[in-house]
Amino acid sequence: MKAGKIIIISAPSGCGKSTIINALLKKGEIDMEFSVSATNRPPRDGEKHGVNYWFLTDEEFHNAIANGEFVEYEEVYPGRFYGTLRREVERRCEEGHNVILDIDVKGGVNVKKMFGNRALSLFIEPPSIEELRNRLISRATDSMEEIEKRVGKAAYELSFAPQYDARVVNDNLDEAIARTDRIIKDFIAK
Ligand code: ADP
Ligand code: 5GP
């Protein structure tokens, strides 16, 4: 059986990664499964353990690092760790399924290096930083302090876009979903 491929999606927080990924998973046309990352950040309202993230304590996260459980992990915001678990990726790939990762820019570049042609790295761009701030405010899941931290990191994160295999601007959502869908389908068919 052919091993599954890896689809990496990165973007500054609030660009619409989760919205686009969820729309594609819901359509169900592409054989791909979402890799649930681990994090030590607290769950937002409505987020579920094992669905959005594996929510770990600081100690559990550091034990998982020590036990070699991560393919990669990053301190994306000060004190906030996020990591891709080996068990989320390896079994699915061995079974021939493609796996989609929602990970930050450093993690995305690292995973692309690890998997080479078996991975597609896709960068979602916002129409502007101002629009990104508006989206985070209307999402209403983070405090203003948290939103400013995220917006403050966005310009740095956008500087990684040229290192990605493909880029999609998420201005009109339906168009961004359609473009992402096409790029992933072409990659999987290769
Ligand atoms: P991310 O996963 O990248 O942090 P989300 O998918 O949570 O971002 O999207 C952030 C917010 O912006 C959500 O409230 C979402 O509904 C909204 N959103 C996503 N795409 C668009 C778009 N093209 N136009 C307007 N709002 C959008
Ligand atoms: P959020 O707190 O908004 O869910 O995610 C914040 C950032 O962490 C996003 O850029 C998201 O892509 C990134 N992230 C989520 N999971 C992982 C992971 O497993 N590894 C890395 N490196 N980044 C992740």
PDB file of C-alpha atoms and ligand atoms in Angstrom:
ATOM      1  CA  MET A   1       0.000   0.000   0.000  1.00  0.00           C
ATOM      2  CA  LYS A   2       1.175   3.529  -0.781  1.00  0.00           C
ATOM      3  CA  ALA A   3       1.909   5.658   2.297  1.00  0.00           C
ATOM      4  CA  GLY A   4      -0.358   8.672   2.726  1.00  0.00           C
ATOM      5  CA  LYS A   5       0.800  12.209   2.000  1.00  0.00           C
ATOM      6  CA  ILE A   6       1.103  15.197   4.310  1.00  0.00           C
ATOM      7  CA  ILE A   7      -0.757  18.467   3.696  1.00  0.00           C
ATOM      8  CA  ILE A   8       0.581  21.373   5.740  1.00  0.00           C
ATOM      9  CA  ILE A   9      -1.571  24.471   6.182  1.00  0.00           C
ATOM     10  CA  SER A  10      -0.040  27.560   7.816  1.00  0.00           C
ATOM     11  CA  ALA A  11      -1.118  31.164   8.248  1.00  0.00           C
ATOM     12  CA  PRO A  12      -1.219  33.840  10.905  1.00  0.00           C
ATOM     13  CA  SER A  13      -3.972  33.215  13.445  1.00  0.00           C
ATOM     14  CA  GLY A  14      -7.335  34.482  12.171  1.00  0.00           C
ATOM     15  CA  CYS A  15      -6.632  34.050   8.426  1.00  0.00           C
ATOM     16  CA  GLY A  16      -9.239  31.311   8.155  1.00  0.00           C
ATOM     17  CA  LYS A  17      -7.188  28.085   8.268  1.00  0.00           C
ATOM     18  CA  SER A  18      -9.647  26.208  10.462  1.00  0.00           C
ATOM     19  CA  THR A  19     -12.620  27.464   8.435  1.00  0.00           C
ATOM     20  CA  ILE A  20     -11.066  26.284   5.158  1.00  0.00           C
ATOM     21  CA  ILE A  21      -9.859  22.936   6.553  1.00  0.00           C
ATOM     22  CA  ASN A  22     -13.250  22.211   8.137  1.00  0.00           C
ATOM     23  CA  ALA A  23     -15.078  23.068   4.904  1.00  0.00           C
ATOM     24  CA  LEU A  24     -12.891  20.622   2.957  1.00  0.00           C
ATOM     25  CA  LEU A  25     -13.229  17.875   5.579  1.00  0.00           C
ATOM     26  CA  LYS A  26     -17.013  18.362   5.577  1.00  0.00           C
ATOM     27  CA  LYS A  27     -17.189  18.078   1.769  1.00  0.00           C
ATOM     28  CA  GLY A  28     -15.390  14.779   2.209  1.00  0.00           C
ATOM     29  CA  GLU A  29     -14.146  14.582  -1.399  1.00  0.00           C
ATOM     30  CA  ILE A  30     -10.487  14.303  -0.441  1.00  0.00           C
ATOM     31  CA  ASP A  31      -9.199  11.296   1.493  1.00  0.00           C
ATOM     32  CA  MET A  32      -7.526  13.189   4.321  1.00  0.00           C
ATOM     33  CA  GLU A  33      -7.695  13.126   8.085  1.00  0.00           C
ATOM     34  CA  PHE A  34      -6.961  15.978  10.465  1.00  0.00           C
ATOM     35  CA  SER A  35      -3.952  15.551  12.744  1.00  0.00           C
ATOM     36  CA  VAL A  36      -5.057  16.712  16.208  1.00  0.00           C
ATOM     37  CA  SER A  37      -2.141  18.625  17.744  1.00  0.00           C
ATOM     38  CA  ALA A  38      -1.280  18.902  21.420  1.00  0.00           C
ATOM     39  CA  THR A  39      -1.135  22.265  23.188  1.00  0.00           C
ATOM     40  CA  ASN A  40      -0.818  23.658  26.682  1.00  0.00           C
ATOM     41  CA  ARG A  41      -3.175  26.568  25.899  1.00  0.00           C
ATOM     42  CA  PRO A  42      -6.598  26.407  27.559  1.00  0.00           C
ATOM     43  CA  PRO A  43      -9.571  25.345  25.417  1.00  0.00           C
ATOM     44  CA  ARG A  44     -11.777  28.077  23.950  1.00  0.00           C
ATOM     45  CA  ASP A  45     -15.545  27.859  24.400  1.00  0.00           C
ATOM     46  CA  GLY A  46     -16.788  24.950  22.320  1.00  0.00           C
ATOM     47  CA  GLU A  47     -13.363  23.365  21.751  1.00  0.00           C
ATOM     48  CA  LYS A  48     -13.159  19.674  22.604  1.00  0.00           C
ATOM     49  CA  HIS A  49     -10.291  17.568  23.917  1.00  0.00           C
ATOM     50  CA  GLY A  50      -9.232  15.164  21.184  1.00  0.00           C
ATOM     51  CA  VAL A  51     -11.183  17.017  18.479  1.00  0.00           C
ATOM     52  CA  ASN A  52      -9.629  20.509  18.184  1.00  0.00           C
ATOM     53  CA  TYR A  53      -6.535  19.743  20.249  1.00  0.00           C
ATOM     54  CA  TRP A  54      -5.238  17.399  22.890  1.00  0.00           C
ATOM     55  CA  PHE A  55      -5.222  19.919  25.739  1.00  0.00           C
ATOM     56  CA  LEU A  56      -2.284  19.131  28.040  1.00  0.00           C
ATOM     57  CA  THR A  57      -0.966  20.689  31.237  1.00  0.00           C
ATOM     58  CA  ASP A  58       2.511  22.282  31.099  1.00  0.00           C
ATOM     59  CA  GLU A  59       3.884  19.155  32.788  1.00  0.00           C
ATOM     60  CA  GLU A  60       2.165  16.752  30.406  1.00  0.00           C
ATOM     61  CA  PHE A  61       3.431  18.754  27.405  1.00  0.00           C
ATOM     62  CA  HIS A  62       7.009  18.705  28.686  1.00  0.00           C
ATOM     63  CA  ASN A  63       6.790  14.966  29.442  1.00  0.00           C
ATOM     64  CA  ALA A  64       5.573  14.360  25.887  1.00  0.00           C
ATOM     65  CA  ILE A  65       8.637  16.279  24.579  1.00  0.00           C
ATOM     66  CA  ALA A  66      10.949  14.227  26.815  1.00  0.00           C
ATOM     67  CA  ASN A  67       9.318  10.971  25.638  1.00  0.00           C
ATOM     68  CA  GLY A  68       9.885  11.846  21.966  1.00  0.00           C
ATOM     69  CA  GLU A  69       6.146  11.920  21.206  1.00  0.00           C
ATOM     70  CA  PHE A  70       6.348  14.869  18.798  1.00  0.00           C
ATOM     71  CA  VAL A  71       7.235  15.020  15.099  1.00  0.00           C
ATOM     72  CA  GLU A  72       7.788  18.739  15.812  1.00  0.00           C
ATOM     73  CA  TYR A  73       6.718  21.273  18.404  1.00  0.00           C
ATOM     74  CA  GLU A  74       7.040  25.054  18.763  1.00  0.00           C
ATOM     75  CA  GLU A  75       6.517  27.714  21.411  1.00  0.00           C
ATOM     76  CA  VAL A  76       4.234  29.688  19.079  1.00  0.00           C
ATOM     77  CA  TYR A  77       3.435  32.419  21.640  1.00  0.00           C
ATOM     78  CA  PRO A  78       5.383  33.003  24.871  1.00  0.00           C
ATOM     79  CA  GLY A  79       4.660  30.060  27.175  1.00  0.00           C
ATOM     80  CA  ARG A  80       2.200  28.526  24.661  1.00  0.00           C
ATOM     81  CA  PHE A  81       3.416  25.274  23.134  1.00  0.00           C
ATOM     82  CA  TYR A  82       1.900  23.387  20.202  1.00  0.00           C
ATOM     83  CA  GLY A  83       3.109  20.093  18.760  1.00  0.00           C
ATOM     84  CA  THR A  84       2.355  17.472  16.107  1.00  0.00           C
ATOM     85  CA  LEU A  85       2.077  14.026  17.684  1.00  0.00           C
ATOM     86  CA  ARG A  86       3.748  11.079  15.987  1.00  0.00           C
ATOM     87  CA  ARG A  87       0.764   8.868  16.760  1.00  0.00           C
ATOM     88  CA  GLU A  88      -1.566  11.265  14.893  1.00  0.00           C
ATOM     89  CA  VAL A  89       0.502  11.177  11.704  1.00  0.00           C
ATOM     90  CA  GLU A  90       2.289   7.826  11.456  1.00  0.00           C
ATOM     91  CA  ARG A  91      -0.575   5.328  11.773  1.00  0.00           C
ATOM     92  CA  ARG A  92      -2.796   7.197   9.310  1.00  0.00           C
ATOM     93  CA  CYS A  93      -0.001   7.520   6.739  1.00  0.00           C
ATOM     94  CA  GLU A  94       0.922   3.843   7.119  1.00  0.00           C
ATOM     95  CA  GLU A  95      -2.723   2.967   6.449  1.00  0.00           C
ATOM     96  CA  GLY A  96      -2.491   4.981   3.222  1.00  0.00           C
ATOM     97  CA  HIS A  97      -4.540   8.000   4.356  1.00  0.00           C
ATOM     98  CA  ASN A  98      -3.435  11.563   3.707  1.00  0.00           C
ATOM     99  CA  VAL A  99      -3.044  13.738   6.788  1.00  0.00           C
ATOM    100  CA  ILE A 100      -3.714  17.480   7.058  1.00  0.00           C
ATOM    101  CA  LEU A 101      -1.791  19.567   9.606  1.00  0.00           C
ATOM    102  CA  ASP A 102      -2.750  23.051  10.835  1.00  0.00           C
ATOM    103  CA  ILE A 103       0.594  24.263  12.160  1.00  0.00           C
ATOM    104  CA  ASP A 104       2.551  27.481  12.595  1.00  0.00           C
ATOM    105  CA  VAL A 105       5.083  28.793  10.081  1.00  0.00           C
ATOM    106  CA  LYS A 106       8.206  27.363  11.705  1.00  0.00           C
ATOM    107  CA  GLY A 107       6.573  23.960  12.201  1.00  0.00           C
ATOM    108  CA  GLY A 108       5.302  24.070   8.611  1.00  0.00           C
ATOM    109  CA  VAL A 109       8.734  24.746   7.131  1.00  0.00           C
ATOM    110  CA  ASN A 110      10.300  22.013   9.313  1.00  0.00           C
ATOM    111  CA  VAL A 111       7.725  19.360   8.412  1.00  0.00           C
ATOM    112  CA  LYS A 112       8.120  20.184   4.695  1.00  0.00           C
ATOM    113  CA  LYS A 113      11.891  19.633   5.051  1.00  0.00           C
ATOM    114  CA  MET A 114      11.317  16.314   6.850  1.00  0.00           C
ATOM    115  CA  PHE A 115       8.843  14.886   4.306  1.00  0.00           C
ATOM    116  CA  GLY A 116      10.065  16.544   1.058  1.00  0.00           C
ATOM    117  CA  ASN A 117       7.929  15.604  -1.960  1.00  0.00           C
ATOM    118  CA  ARG A 118       5.570  13.587   0.217  1.00  0.00           C
ATOM    119  CA  ALA A 119       4.371  16.888   1.722  1.00  0.00           C
ATOM    120  CA  LEU A 120       2.534  19.881   0.263  1.00  0.00           C
ATOM    121  CA  SER A 121       2.990  23.135   2.162  1.00  0.00           C
ATOM    122  CA  LEU A 122       0.242  25.679   1.667  1.00  0.00           C
ATOM    123  CA  PHE A 123       0.163  29.204   3.069  1.00  0.00           C
ATOM    124  CA  ILE A 124      -3.126  31.049   3.604  1.00  0.00           C
ATOM    125  CA  GLU A 125      -2.747  34.844   3.395  1.00  0.00           C
ATOM    126  CA  PRO A 126      -5.141  37.492   4.730  1.00  0.00           C
ATOM    127  CA  PRO A 127      -6.283  40.350   2.465  1.00  0.00           C
ATOM    128  CA  SER A 128      -4.595  42.706   5.017  1.00  0.00           C
ATOM    129  CA  ILE A 129      -3.412  42.774   8.633  1.00  0.00           C
ATOM    130  CA  GLU A 130      -6.323  45.110   9.458  1.00  0.00           C
ATOM    131  CA  GLU A 131      -8.810  42.548   8.135  1.00  0.00           C
ATOM    132  CA  LEU A 132      -7.033  39.872  10.187  1.00  0.00           C
ATOM    133  CA  ARG A 133      -7.557  41.932  13.353  1.00  0.00           C
ATOM    134  CA  ASN A 134     -11.260  42.414  12.419  1.00  0.00           C
ATOM    135  CA  ARG A 135     -11.717  38.674  11.939  1.00  0.00           C
ATOM    136  CA  LEU A 136     -10.129  37.864  15.288  1.00  0.00           C
ATOM    137  CA  ILE A 137     -12.369  40.458  16.961  1.00  0.00           C
ATOM    138  CA  SER A 138     -15.513  39.100  15.309  1.00  0.00           C
ATOM    139  CA  ARG A 139     -14.520  35.497  16.093  1.00  0.00           C
ATOM    140  CA  ALA A 140     -14.807  36.634  19.744  1.00  0.00           C
ATOM    141  CA  THR A 141     -12.783  33.745  21.158  1.00  0.00           C
ATOM    142  CA  ASP A 142      -9.748  35.643  22.465  1.00  0.00           C
ATOM    143  CA  SER A 143      -9.146  38.594  24.780  1.00  0.00           C
ATOM    144  CA  MET A 144      -7.977  41.887  23.210  1.00  0.00           C
ATOM    145  CA  GLU A 145      -4.543  41.219  24.712  1.00  0.00           C
ATOM    146  CA  GLU A 146      -4.427  37.801  23.076  1.00  0.00           C
ATOM    147  CA  ILE A 147      -5.650  39.299  19.754  1.00  0.00           C
ATOM    148  CA  GLU A 148      -2.903  41.945  19.771  1.00  0.00           C
ATOM    149  CA  LYS A 149      -0.287  39.237  20.440  1.00  0.00           C
ATOM    150  CA  ARG A 150      -1.544  37.340  17.401  1.00  0.00           C
ATOM    151  CA  VAL A 151      -1.779  40.403  15.137  1.00  0.00           C
ATOM    152  CA  GLY A 152       1.651  41.544  16.363  1.00  0.00           C
ATOM    153  CA  LYS A 153       3.177  38.292  15.117  1.00  0.00           C
ATOM    154  CA  ALA A 154       1.366  38.309  11.763  1.00  0.00           C
ATOM    155  CA  ALA A 155       3.883  40.387   9.739  1.00  0.00           C
ATOM    156  CA  TYR A 156       6.725  38.088  10.858  1.00  0.00           C
ATOM    157  CA  GLU A 157       4.650  35.028   9.971  1.00  0.00           C
ATOM    158  CA  LEU A 158       3.766  36.437   6.525  1.00  0.00           C
ATOM    159  CA  SER A 159       7.493  36.692   5.764  1.00  0.00           C
ATOM    160  CA  PHE A 160       7.560  32.856   5.633  1.00  0.00           C
ATOM    161  CA  ALA A 161       5.047  32.680   2.750  1.00  0.00           C
ATOM    162  CA  PRO A 162       7.709  32.481  -0.034  1.00  0.00           C
ATOM    163  CA  GLN A 163       9.067  29.266   1.518  1.00  0.00           C
ATOM    164  CA  TYR A 164       5.740  27.476   0.917  1.00  0.00           C
ATOM    165  CA  ASP A 165       4.832  25.375  -2.145  1.00  0.00           C
ATOM    166  CA  ALA A 166       1.597  27.308  -2.742  1.00  0.00           C
ATOM    167  CA  ARG A 167      -0.207  30.414  -1.452  1.00  0.00           C
ATOM    168  CA  VAL A 168      -3.897  31.241  -1.296  1.00  0.00           C
ATOM    169  CA  VAL A 169      -5.327  34.642  -0.338  1.00  0.00           C
ATOM    170  CA  ASN A 170      -8.438  34.200   1.799  1.00  0.00           C
ATOM    171  CA  ASP A 171     -10.461  37.235   0.750  1.00  0.00           C
ATOM    172  CA  ASN A 172     -13.638  35.683  -0.632  1.00  0.00           C
ATOM    173  CA  LEU A 173     -14.069  32.515   1.450  1.00  0.00           C
ATOM    174  CA  ASP A 174     -15.728  30.352  -1.221  1.00  0.00           C
ATOM    175  CA  GLU A 175     -12.967  31.174  -3.703  1.00  0.00           C
ATOM    176  CA  ALA A 176     -10.267  30.422  -1.118  1.00  0.00           C
ATOM    177  CA  ILE A 177     -11.897  27.057  -0.328  1.00  0.00           C
ATOM    178  CA  ALA A 178     -12.147  26.213  -4.041  1.00  0.00           C
ATOM    179  CA  ARG A 179      -8.509  27.134  -4.694  1.00  0.00           C
ATOM    180  CA  THR A 180      -7.257  25.162  -1.713  1.00  0.00           C
ATOM    181  CA  ASP A 181      -9.388  22.186  -2.761  1.00  0.00           C
ATOM    182  CA  ARG A 182      -7.893  22.250  -6.299  1.00  0.00           C
ATOM    183  CA  ILE A 183      -4.285  22.569  -5.073  1.00  0.00           C
ATOM    184  CA  ILE A 184      -4.665  19.646  -2.641  1.00  0.00           C
ATOM    185  CA  LYS A 185      -6.436  17.430  -5.202  1.00  0.00           C
ATOM    186  CA  ASP A 186      -3.695  18.100  -7.803  1.00  0.00           C
ATOM    187  CA  PHE A 187      -0.993  17.281  -5.252  1.00  0.00           C
ATOM    188  CA  ILE A 188      -2.642  14.029  -4.178  1.00  0.00           C
ATOM    189  CA  ALA A 189      -3.160  12.943  -7.796  1.00  0.00           C
ATOM    190  CA  LYS A 190       0.565  13.374  -8.606  1.00  0.00           C
TER     191      LYS A 190
HETATM  192  P1  ADP B   1      -7.560  30.487  11.912  1.00  0.00           P
HETATM  193  O1  ADP B   1      -7.915  29.034  12.026  1.00  0.00           O
HETATM  194  O2  ADP B   1      -6.599  30.761  10.786  1.00  0.00           O
HETATM  195  O3  ADP B   1      -7.109  31.089  13.197  1.00  0.00           O
HETATM  196  P2  ADP B   1     -10.441  30.883  11.599  1.00  0.00           P
HETATM  197  O4  ADP B   1     -10.780  29.825  10.604  1.00  0.00           O
HETATM  198  O5  ADP B   1     -10.838  30.651  13.015  1.00  0.00           O
HETATM  199  O6  ADP B   1      -8.888  31.274  11.506  1.00  0.00           O
HETATM  200  O7  ADP B   1     -11.088  32.251  11.060  1.00  0.00           O
HETATM  201  C1  ADP B   1     -11.053  33.451  11.838  1.00  0.00           C
HETATM  202  C2  ADP B   1     -12.412  34.156  11.757  1.00  0.00           C
HETATM  203  O8  ADP B   1     -12.562  34.732  10.446  1.00  0.00           O
HETATM  204  C3  ADP B   1     -13.603  33.234  11.980  1.00  0.00           C
HETATM  205  O9  ADP B   1     -14.588  33.910  12.729  1.00  0.00           O
HETATM  206  C4  ADP B   1     -14.078  32.930  10.532  1.00  0.00           C
HETATM  207  O10 ADP B   1     -15.463  32.649  10.508  1.00  0.00           O
HETATM  208  C5  ADP B   1     -13.751  34.229   9.828  1.00  0.00           C
HETATM  209  N1  ADP B   1     -13.425  34.090   8.376  1.00  0.00           N
HETATM  210  C6  ADP B   1     -12.718  33.104   7.780  1.00  0.00           C
HETATM  211  N2  ADP B   1     -12.568  33.337   6.460  1.00  0.00           N
HETATM  212  C7  ADP B   1     -13.196  34.514   6.216  1.00  0.00           C
HETATM  213  C8  ADP B   1     -13.404  35.303   5.016  1.00  0.00           C
HETATM  214  N3  ADP B   1     -12.928  34.937   3.823  1.00  0.00           N
HETATM  215  N4  ADP B   1     -14.090  36.452   5.142  1.00  0.00           N
HETATM  216  C9  ADP B   1     -14.569  36.850   6.353  1.00  0.00           C
HETATM  217  N5  ADP B   1     -14.425  36.158   7.508  1.00  0.00           N
HETATM  218  C10 ADP B   1     -13.738  35.001   7.438  1.00  0.00           C
HETATM  219  P1  5GP B   2      -4.601  28.610  17.939  1.00  0.00           P
HETATM  220  O1  5GP B   2      -4.237  28.905  19.364  1.00  0.00           O
HETATM  221  O2  5GP B   2      -5.195  29.821  17.241  1.00  0.00           O
HETATM  222  O3  5GP B   2      -5.454  27.372  17.797  1.00  0.00           O
HETATM  223  O4  5GP B   2      -3.264  28.278  17.154  1.00  0.00           O
HETATM  224  C1  5GP B   2      -2.183  29.146  17.215  1.00  0.00           C
HETATM  225  C2  5GP B   2      -1.121  28.741  16.236  1.00  0.00           C
HETATM  226  O5  5GP B   2      -0.556  27.478  16.591  1.00  0.00           O
HETATM  227  C3  5GP B   2      -1.618  28.598  14.791  1.00  0.00           C
HETATM  228  O6  5GP B   2      -0.658  29.249  13.950  1.00  0.00           O
HETATM  229  C4  5GP B   2      -1.599  27.117  14.570  1.00  0.00           C
HETATM  230  O7  5GP B   2      -1.393  26.794  13.209  1.00  0.00           O
HETATM  231  C5  5GP B   2      -0.402  26.711  15.414  1.00  0.00           C
HETATM  232  N1  5GP B   2      -0.378  25.272  15.716  1.00  0.00           N
HETATM  233  C6  5GP B   2      -1.425  24.457  16.005  1.00  0.00           C
HETATM  234  N2  5GP B   2      -1.000  23.192  16.167  1.00  0.00           N
HETATM  235  C7  5GP B   2       0.340  23.189  15.967  1.00  0.00           C
HETATM  236  C8  5GP B   2       1.351  22.167  15.975  1.00  0.00           C
HETATM  237  O8  5GP B   2       1.107  20.986  16.188  1.00  0.00           O
HETATM  238  N3  5GP B   2       2.627  22.561  15.727  1.00  0.00           N
HETATM  239  C9  5GP B   2       2.948  23.849  15.475  1.00  0.00           C
HETATM  240  N4  5GP B   2       4.230  24.114  15.225  1.00  0.00           N
HETATM  241  N5  5GP B   2       2.029  24.838  15.432  1.00  0.00           N
HETATM  242  C10 5GP B   2       0.746  24.506  15.687  1.00  0.00           C
END
